[in-house]
JSON list of C-alpha atoms and ligand atoms in Angstrom, two decimals:
[
{"chain": "A", "resi": 1, "resn": "UNK", "atom": "CA", "xyz": [32.75, -78.06, 124.86]},
{"chain": "A", "resi": 2, "resn": "UNK", "atom": "CA", "xyz": [35.37, -77.56, 127.79]},
{"chain": "A", "resi": 3, "resn": "UNK", "atom": "CA", "xyz": [38.93, -78.25, 126.43]},
{"chain": "A", "resi": 4, "resn": "UNK", "atom": "CA", "xyz": [42.35, -78.70, 128.38]},
{"chain": "A", "resi": 5, "resn": "UNK", "atom": "CA", "xyz": [46.00, -79.08, 127.70]},
{"chain": "A", "resi": 6, "resn": "UNK", "atom": "CA", "xyz": [47.66, -82.28, 128.76]},
{"chain": "A", "resi": 7, "resn": "UNK", "atom": "CA", "xyz": [51.29, -83.09, 128.10]},
{"chain": "A", "resi": 8, "resn": "UNK", "atom": "CA", "xyz": [53.53, -86.14, 128.72]},
{"chain": "A", "resi": 9, "resn": "UNK", "atom": "CA", "xyz": [56.51, -84.89, 130.26]},
{"chain": "A", "resi": 10, "resn": "UNK", "atom": "CA", "xyz": [60.11, -86.01, 128.96]},
{"chain": "A", "resi": 11, "resn": "UNK", "atom": "CA", "xyz": [60.35, -88.72, 131.52]},
{"chain": "A", "resi": 12, "resn": "UNK", "atom": "CA", "xyz": [57.05, -90.21, 130.35]},
{"chain": "A", "resi": 13, "resn": "UNK", "atom": "CA", "xyz": [58.02, -90.11, 126.83]},
{"chain": "A", "resi": 14, "resn": "UNK", "atom": "CA", "xyz": [61.52, -91.70, 127.52]},
{"chain": "A", "resi": 15, "resn": "UNK", "atom": "CA", "xyz": [60.04, -94.28, 129.59]},
{"chain": "A", "resi": 16, "resn": "UNK", "atom": "CA", "xyz": [57.18, -95.16, 126.88]},
{"chain": "A", "resi": 17, "resn": "UNK", "atom": "CA", "xyz": [54.12, -94.12, 128.66]},
{"chain": "A", "resi": 18, "resn": "UNK", "atom": "CA", "xyz": [52.74, -91.84, 125.75]},
{"chain": "A", "resi": 19, "resn": "UNK", "atom": "CA", "xyz": [50.46, -94.84, 124.84]},
{"chain": "A", "resi": 20, "resn": "UNK", "atom": "CA", "xyz": [49.24, -95.46, 128.09]},
{"chain": "A", "resi": 21, "resn": "UNK", "atom": "CA", "xyz": [48.48, -91.90, 129.00]},
{"chain": "A", "resi": 22, "resn": "UNK", "atom": "CA", "xyz": [46.53, -91.43, 125.70]},
{"chain": "A", "resi": 23, "resn": "UNK", "atom": "CA", "xyz": [44.56, -94.79, 126.47]},
{"chain": "A", "resi": 24, "resn": "UNK", "atom": "CA", "xyz": [43.50, -93.74, 129.79]},
{"chain": "A", "resi": 25, "resn": "UNK", "atom": "CA", "xyz": [41.87, -90.47, 128.49]},
{"chain": "A", "resi": 26, "resn": "UNK", "atom": "CA", "xyz": [40.58, -91.97, 125.31]},
{"chain": "A", "resi": 27, "resn": "UNK", "atom": "CA", "xyz": [38.91, -95.10, 127.64]},
{"chain": "A", "resi": 28, "resn": "UNK", "atom": "CA", "xyz": [37.38, -92.32, 130.06]},
{"chain": "A", "resi": 29, "resn": "UNK", "atom": "CA", "xyz": [35.21, -91.15, 127.14]},
{"chain": "A", "resi": 30, "resn": "UNK", "atom": "CA", "xyz": [37.16, -87.87, 126.53]},
{"chain": "A", "resi": 31, "resn": "UNK", "atom": "CA", "xyz": [37.95, -86.61, 122.69]},
{"chain": "A", "resi": 32, "resn": "UNK", "atom": "CA", "xyz": [41.43, -85.95, 121.30]},
{"chain": "A", "resi": 33, "resn": "UNK", "atom": "CA", "xyz": [41.53, -82.76, 119.50]},
{"chain": "A", "resi": 34, "resn": "UNK", "atom": "CA", "xyz": [45.34, -82.17, 118.98]},
{"chain": "A", "resi": 35, "resn": "UNK", "atom": "CA", "xyz": [48.38, -84.00, 119.76]},
{"chain": "A", "resi": 36, "resn": "UNK", "atom": "CA", "xyz": [52.27, -83.64, 118.78]},
{"chain": "A", "resi": 37, "resn": "UNK", "atom": "CA", "xyz": [55.51, -84.79, 119.76]},
{"chain": "A", "resi": 38, "resn": "UNK", "atom": "CA", "xyz": [57.88, -81.70, 120.16]},
{"chain": "A", "resi": 39, "resn": "UNK", "atom": "CA", "xyz": [60.83, -80.55, 121.79]},
{"chain": "A", "resi": 40, "resn": "UNK", "atom": "CA", "xyz": [59.91, -77.35, 123.97]},
{"chain": "A", "resi": 41, "resn": "UNK", "atom": "CA", "xyz": [62.20, -74.39, 123.82]},
{"chain": "A", "resi": 42, "resn": "UNK", "atom": "CA", "xyz": [63.68, -72.70, 126.93]},
{"chain": "A", "resi": 43, "resn": "UNK", "atom": "CA", "xyz": [61.21, -69.40, 125.95]},
{"chain": "A", "resi": 44, "resn": "UNK", "atom": "CA", "xyz": [58.26, -71.50, 125.62]},
{"chain": "A", "resi": 45, "resn": "UNK", "atom": "CA", "xyz": [59.09, -73.64, 129.14]},
{"chain": "A", "resi": 46, "resn": "UNK", "atom": "CA", "xyz": [59.26, -70.10, 130.75]},
{"chain": "A", "resi": 47, "resn": "UNK", "atom": "CA", "xyz": [56.00, -68.99, 129.39]},
{"chain": "A", "resi": 48, "resn": "UNK", "atom": "CA", "xyz": [54.31, -72.11, 130.29]},
{"chain": "A", "resi": 49, "resn": "UNK", "atom": "CA", "xyz": [55.44, -72.29, 133.92]},
{"chain": "A", "resi": 50, "resn": "UNK", "atom": "CA", "xyz": [55.91, -68.53, 134.35]},
{"chain": "A", "resi": 51, "resn": "UNK", "atom": "CA", "xyz": [53.53, -68.82, 137.73]},
{"chain": "A", "resi": 52, "resn": "UNK", "atom": "CA", "xyz": [56.37, -70.75, 139.03]},
{"chain": "A", "resi": 53, "resn": "UNK", "atom": "CA", "xyz": [59.15, -68.19, 138.11]},
{"chain": "A", "resi": 54, "resn": "UNK", "atom": "CA", "xyz": [59.90, -66.88, 141.69]},
{"chain": "A", "resi": 55, "resn": "UNK", "atom": "CA", "xyz": [60.04, -70.62, 143.20]},
{"chain": "A", "resi": 56, "resn": "UNK", "atom": "CA", "xyz": [63.38, -72.19, 143.94]},
{"chain": "A", "resi": 57, "resn": "UNK", "atom": "CA", "xyz": [62.71, -75.39, 141.60]},
{"chain": "A", "resi": 58, "resn": "UNK", "atom": "CA", "xyz": [61.90, -72.92, 138.70]},
{"chain": "A", "resi": 59, "resn": "UNK", "atom": "CA", "xyz": [65.57, -73.64, 137.05]},
{"chain": "A", "resi": 60, "resn": "UNK", "atom": "CA", "xyz": [65.30, -77.39, 137.45]},
{"chain": "A", "resi": 61, "resn": "UNK", "atom": "CA", "xyz": [61.92, -77.15, 136.11]},
{"chain": "A", "resi": 62, "resn": "UNK", "atom": "CA", "xyz": [62.56, -75.33, 132.86]},
{"chain": "A", "resi": 63, "resn": "UNK", "atom": "CA", "xyz": [65.82, -77.78, 132.54]},
{"chain": "A", "resi": 64, "resn": "UNK", "atom": "CA", "xyz": [63.82, -80.86, 132.99]},
{"chain": "A", "resi": 65, "resn": "UNK", "atom": "CA", "xyz": [61.01, -79.94, 130.51]},
{"chain": "A", "resi": 66, "resn": "UNK", "atom": "CA", "xyz": [63.18, -79.00, 127.90]},
{"chain": "A", "resi": 67, "resn": "UNK", "atom": "CA", "xyz": [65.42, -82.25, 128.29]},
{"chain": "A", "resi": 68, "resn": "UNK", "atom": "CA", "xyz": [63.84, -84.37, 125.81]},
{"chain": "A", "resi": 69, "resn": "UNK", "atom": "CA", "xyz": [60.69, -84.43, 123.57]},
{"chain": "A", "resi": 70, "resn": "UNK", "atom": "CA", "xyz": [57.14, -84.06, 125.21]},
{"chain": "A", "resi": 71, "resn": "UNK", "atom": "CA", "xyz": [53.84, -85.14, 123.86]},
{"chain": "A", "resi": 72, "resn": "UNK", "atom": "CA", "xyz": [51.47, -82.25, 123.89]},
{"chain": "A", "resi": 73, "resn": "UNK", "atom": "CA", "xyz": [47.59, -82.68, 123.54]},
{"chain": "A", "resi": 74, "resn": "UNK", "atom": "CA", "xyz": [44.34, -80.95, 123.53]},
{"chain": "A", "resi": 75, "resn": "UNK", "atom": "CA", "xyz": [41.39, -83.12, 124.97]},
{"chain": "A", "resi": 76, "resn": "UNK", "atom": "CA", "xyz": [37.81, -81.94, 125.04]},
{"chain": "A", "resi": 77, "resn": "UNK", "atom": "CA", "xyz": [34.88, -82.98, 127.16]},
{"chain": "A", "resi": 78, "resn": "UNK", "atom": "CA", "xyz": [32.38, -82.27, 129.96]},
{"chain": "A", "resi": 79, "resn": "UNK", "atom": "CA", "xyz": [34.42, -81.16, 133.10]},
{"chain": "A", "resi": 80, "resn": "UNK", "atom": "CA", "xyz": [37.68, -82.35, 131.18]},
{"chain": "A", "resi": 81, "resn": "UNK", "atom": "CA", "xyz": [39.95, -79.81, 133.31]},
{"chain": "A", "resi": 82, "resn": "UNK", "atom": "CA", "xyz": [39.14, -81.04, 136.67]},
{"chain": "A", "resi": 83, "resn": "UNK", "atom": "CA", "xyz": [38.61, -84.79, 135.89]},
{"chain": "A", "resi": 84, "resn": "UNK", "atom": "CA", "xyz": [41.92, -84.65, 134.01]},
{"chain": "A", "resi": 85, "resn": "UNK", "atom": "CA", "xyz": [43.79, -83.31, 137.27]},
{"chain": "A", "resi": 86, "resn": "UNK", "atom": "CA", "xyz": [41.91, -86.17, 139.28]},
{"chain": "A", "resi": 87, "resn": "UNK", "atom": "CA", "xyz": [43.14, -88.57, 136.79]},
{"chain": "A", "resi": 88, "resn": "UNK", "atom": "CA", "xyz": [46.52, -87.45, 136.92]},
{"chain": "A", "resi": 89, "resn": "UNK", "atom": "CA", "xyz": [46.74, -87.30, 140.92]},
{"chain": "A", "resi": 90, "resn": "UNK", "atom": "CA", "xyz": [48.70, -85.23, 143.36]},
{"chain": "A", "resi": 91, "resn": "UNK", "atom": "CA", "xyz": [51.51, -83.10, 142.11]},
{"chain": "A", "resi": 92, "resn": "UNK", "atom": "CA", "xyz": [53.93, -85.26, 144.15]},
{"chain": "A", "resi": 93, "resn": "UNK", "atom": "CA", "xyz": [53.53, -88.84, 143.23]},
{"chain": "A", "resi": 94, "resn": "UNK", "atom": "CA", "xyz": [54.24, -90.01, 146.76]},
{"chain": "A", "resi": 95, "resn": "UNK", "atom": "CA", "xyz": [50.94, -88.47, 147.30]},
{"chain": "A", "resi": 96, "resn": "UNK", "atom": "CA", "xyz": [49.11, -89.60, 144.41]},
{"chain": "A", "resi": 97, "resn": "UNK", "atom": "CA", "xyz": [46.61, -92.36, 144.88]},
{"chain": "A", "resi": 98, "resn": "UNK", "atom": "CA", "xyz": [46.87, -95.64, 143.15]},
{"chain": "A", "resi": 99, "resn": "UNK", "atom": "CA", "xyz": [44.83, -95.70, 140.03]},
{"chain": "A", "resi": 100, "resn": "UNK", "atom": "CA", "xyz": [46.03, -92.20, 139.18]},
{"chain": "A", "resi": 101, "resn": "UNK", "atom": "CA", "xyz": [48.68, -91.81, 136.49]},
{"chain": "A", "resi": 102, "resn": "UNK", "atom": "CA", "xyz": [51.12, -90.39, 138.88]},
{"chain": "A", "resi": 103, "resn": "UNK", "atom": "CA", "xyz": [50.19, -92.81, 141.50]},
{"chain": "A", "resi": 104, "resn": "UNK", "atom": "CA", "xyz": [50.45, -95.66, 139.31]},
{"chain": "A", "resi": 105, "resn": "UNK", "atom": "CA", "xyz": [53.90, -94.76, 137.28]},
{"chain": "A", "resi": 106, "resn": "UNK", "atom": "CA", "xyz": [55.72, -92.00, 139.16]},
{"chain": "A", "resi": 107, "resn": "UNK", "atom": "CA", "xyz": [58.12, -91.51, 142.52]},
{"chain": "A", "resi": 108, "resn": "UNK", "atom": "CA", "xyz": [59.58, -88.18, 142.38]},
{"chain": "A", "resi": 109, "resn": "UNK", "atom": "CA", "xyz": [57.90, -84.72, 142.13]},
{"chain": "A", "resi": 110, "resn": "UNK", "atom": "CA", "xyz": [60.51, -83.67, 139.40]},
{"chain": "A", "resi": 111, "resn": "UNK", "atom": "CA", "xyz": [59.58, -86.38, 137.52]},
{"chain": "A", "resi": 112, "resn": "UNK", "atom": "CA", "xyz": [55.77, -86.87, 137.58]},
{"chain": "A", "resi": 113, "resn": "UNK", "atom": "CA", "xyz": [55.20, -88.05, 133.89]},
{"chain": "A", "resi": 114, "resn": "UNK", "atom": "CA", "xyz": [52.35, -85.51, 133.12]},
{"chain": "A", "resi": 115, "resn": "UNK", "atom": "CA", "xyz": [51.10, -82.02, 133.16]},
{"chain": "A", "resi": 116, "resn": "UNK", "atom": "CA", "xyz": [47.60, -80.96, 133.16]},
{"chain": "A", "resi": 117, "resn": "UNK", "atom": "CA", "xyz": [45.94, -77.48, 132.83]},
{"chain": "A", "resi": 118, "resn": "UNK", "atom": "CA", "xyz": [44.59, -76.42, 136.59]},
{"chain": "A", "resi": 119, "resn": "UNK", "atom": "CA", "xyz": [41.62, -73.84, 135.52]},
{"chain": "A", "resi": 120, "resn": "UNK", "atom": "CA", "xyz": [39.77, -72.97, 132.49]},
{"chain": "A", "resi": 121, "resn": "UNK", "atom": "CA", "xyz": [41.90, -69.92, 132.43]},
{"chain": "A", "resi": 122, "resn": "UNK", "atom": "CA", "xyz": [45.05, -71.86, 132.18]},
{"chain": "A", "resi": 123, "resn": "UNK", "atom": "CA", "xyz": [43.58, -74.08, 129.70]},
{"chain": "A", "resi": 124, "resn": "UNK", "atom": "CA", "xyz": [42.99, -71.33, 127.41]},
{"chain": "A", "resi": 125, "resn": "UNK", "atom": "CA", "xyz": [46.53, -69.70, 127.72]},
{"chain": "A", "resi": 126, "resn": "UNK", "atom": "CA", "xyz": [48.14, -73.09, 127.38]},
{"chain": "A", "resi": 127, "resn": "UNK", "atom": "CA", "xyz": [46.33, -74.56, 124.47]},
{"chain": "A", "resi": 128, "resn": "UNK", "atom": "CA", "xyz": [47.24, -71.06, 122.80]},
{"chain": "A", "resi": 129, "resn": "UNK", "atom": "CA", "xyz": [50.78, -71.40, 123.67]},
{"chain": "A", "resi": 130, "resn": "UNK", "atom": "CA", "xyz": [51.24, -74.93, 122.25]},
{"chain": "A", "resi": 131, "resn": "UNK", "atom": "CA", "xyz": [48.72, -75.15, 119.67]},
{"chain": "A", "resi": 132, "resn": "UNK", "atom": "CA", "xyz": [47.79, -72.96, 116.35]},
{"chain": "A", "resi": 133, "resn": "UNK", "atom": "CA", "xyz": [44.10, -73.11, 115.55]},
{"chain": "A", "resi": 134, "resn": "UNK", "atom": "CA", "xyz": [45.10, -75.60, 112.54]},
{"chain": "A", "resi": 135, "resn": "UNK", "atom": "CA", "xyz": [46.68, -78.14, 114.64]},
{"chain": "A", "resi": 136, "resn": "UNK", "atom": "CA", "xyz": [43.28, -78.35, 116.36]},
{"chain": "A", "resi": 137, "resn": "UNK", "atom": "CA", "xyz": [40.98, -80.83, 114.72]},
{"chain": "A", "resi": 138, "resn": "UNK", "atom": "CA", "xyz": [37.39, -80.43, 114.70]},
{"chain": "A", "resi": 139, "resn": "UNK", "atom": "CA", "xyz": [35.20, -83.59, 114.19]},
{"chain": "A", "resi": 140, "resn": "UNK", "atom": "CA", "xyz": [31.88, -85.41, 115.43]},
{"chain": "A", "resi": 141, "resn": "UNK", "atom": "CA", "xyz": [32.06, -88.49, 117.49]},
{"chain": "A", "resi": 142, "resn": "UNK", "atom": "CA", "xyz": [28.95, -90.20, 117.02]},
{"chain": "A", "resi": 143, "resn": "UNK", "atom": "CA", "xyz": [29.71, -92.52, 120.02]},
{"chain": "A", "resi": 144, "resn": "UNK", "atom": "CA", "xyz": [29.42, -89.66, 122.42]},
{"chain": "A", "resi": 145, "resn": "UNK", "atom": "CA", "xyz": [25.55, -90.33, 122.65]},
{"chain": "A", "resi": 146, "resn": "UNK", "atom": "CA", "xyz": [26.37, -93.67, 124.25]},
{"chain": "A", "resi": 147, "resn": "UNK", "atom": "CA", "xyz": [28.99, -92.08, 126.84]},
{"chain": "A", "resi": 148, "resn": "UNK", "atom": "CA", "xyz": [27.33, -88.79, 128.15]},
{"chain": "B", "resi": 201, "resn": "RTP", "atom": "P1", "xyz": [51.89, -79.30, 136.24]},
{"chain": "B", "resi": 201, "resn": "RTP", "atom": "O1", "xyz": [51.90, -78.01, 136.42]},
{"chain": "B", "resi": 201, "resn": "RTP", "atom": "O2", "xyz": [53.32, -80.05, 135.89]},
{"chain": "B", "resi": 201, "resn": "RTP", "atom": "O3", "xyz": [50.53, -79.90, 135.82]},
{"chain": "B", "resi": 201, "resn": "RTP", "atom": "O4", "xyz": [51.96, -79.89, 137.98]},
{"chain": "B", "resi": 201, "resn": "RTP", "atom": "P2", "xyz": [50.94, -79.31, 139.07]},
{"chain": "B", "resi": 201, "resn": "RTP", "atom": "O5", "xyz": [49.97, -78.39, 138.44]},
{"chain": "B", "resi": 201, "resn": "RTP", "atom": "O6", "xyz": [50.19, -80.93, 139.67]},
{"chain": "B", "resi": 201, "resn": "RTP", "atom": "O7", "xyz": [51.88, -78.84, 140.13]},
{"chain": "B", "resi": 201, "resn": "RTP", "atom": "P3", "xyz": [52.52, -77.19, 140.13]},
{"chain": "B", "resi": 201, "resn": "RTP", "atom": "O8", "xyz": [52.47, -76.79, 141.42]},
{"chain": "B", "resi": 201, "resn": "RTP", "atom": "O9", "xyz": [52.04, -76.40, 138.80]},
{"chain": "B", "resi": 201, "resn": "RTP", "atom": "O10", "xyz": [54.16, -77.48, 139.98]},
{"chain": "B", "resi": 201, "resn": "RTP", "atom": "C1", "xyz": [54.53, -77.58, 138.54]},
{"chain": "B", "resi": 201, "resn": "RTP", "atom": "C2", "xyz": [55.65, -78.66, 138.50]},
{"chain": "B", "resi": 201, "resn": "RTP", "atom": "O11", "xyz": [56.79, -78.14, 139.01]},
{"chain": "B", "resi": 201, "resn": "RTP", "atom": "C3", "xyz": [57.35, -79.49, 139.45]},
{"chain": "B", "resi": 201, "resn": "RTP", "atom": "N1", "xyz": [57.74, -79.15, 141.13]},
{"chain": "B", "resi": 201, "resn": "RTP", "atom": "N2", "xyz": [58.74, -79.58, 141.75]},
{"chain": "B", "resi": 201, "resn": "RTP", "atom": "N3", "xyz": [60.97, -79.90, 143.25]},
{"chain": "B", "resi": 201, "resn": "RTP", "atom": "C4", "xyz": [59.79, -79.29, 143.94]},
{"chain": "B", "resi": 201, "resn": "RTP", "atom": "O12", "xyz": [59.39, -79.12, 145.04]},
{"chain": "B", "resi": 201, "resn": "RTP", "atom": "C5", "xyz": [58.73, -79.17, 142.89]},
{"chain": "B", "resi": 201, "resn": "RTP", "atom": "N4", "xyz": [57.43, -78.82, 143.15]},
{"chain": "B", "resi": 201, "resn": "RTP", "atom": "C6", "xyz": [56.84, -78.85, 141.90]},
{"chain": "B", "resi": 201, "resn": "RTP", "atom": "C7", "xyz": [56.57, -80.52, 139.57]},
{"chain": "B", "resi": 201, "resn": "RTP", "atom": "O13", "xyz": [57.09, -81.42, 138.48]},
{"chain": "B", "resi": 201, "resn": "RTP", "atom": "C8", "xyz": [55.19, -80.11, 139.00]},
{"chain": "B", "resi": 201, "resn": "RTP", "atom": "O14", "xyz": [54.55, -80.89, 138.33]},
{"chain": "B", "resi": 202, "resn": "MG", "atom": "MG1", "xyz": [50.57, -76.77, 137.46]}
]
């Protein structure tokens, strides 16, 4: 089953939006596989955002994502990578539709509440960066037969 890496960023944790974010993915019907509250080191931040290394905002991005704890998660389900991106909304909350997480709770692009993997390759890489095998919990959700 497809898996993705989602993370409530420091602004979302500070604003008490962890429960709201978790609730949306739970109620959608996806399965939580792993979760932890953690501080991101500067080294991990640079690895995680390596694709943006040359961008002018890279320094600010690393500074922001390491400024406070994040809530890192692995979620599983059919088409979860693309669907999670839709549920998050556009990168800039100003462009994000109402009903999306960024559209409902964000204002500025630098503080857009949530990160989500943008492709199967990113998901595999990011899950591997943040979670060990032991931190991912395999279990049967018998209710799935009523959701899918
Ligand atoms: P993310 O990686 O955080 O899930 O966001 P994304 O895919 O929607 O956007 P991406 O292009 O990967 O950008 C990563 C993060 O960099 C910040 N950003 N700041 N100051 C700026 O112009 C700017 N542009 C992007 C955003 O916080 C974005 O989520
Ligand atoms: Mg991205």
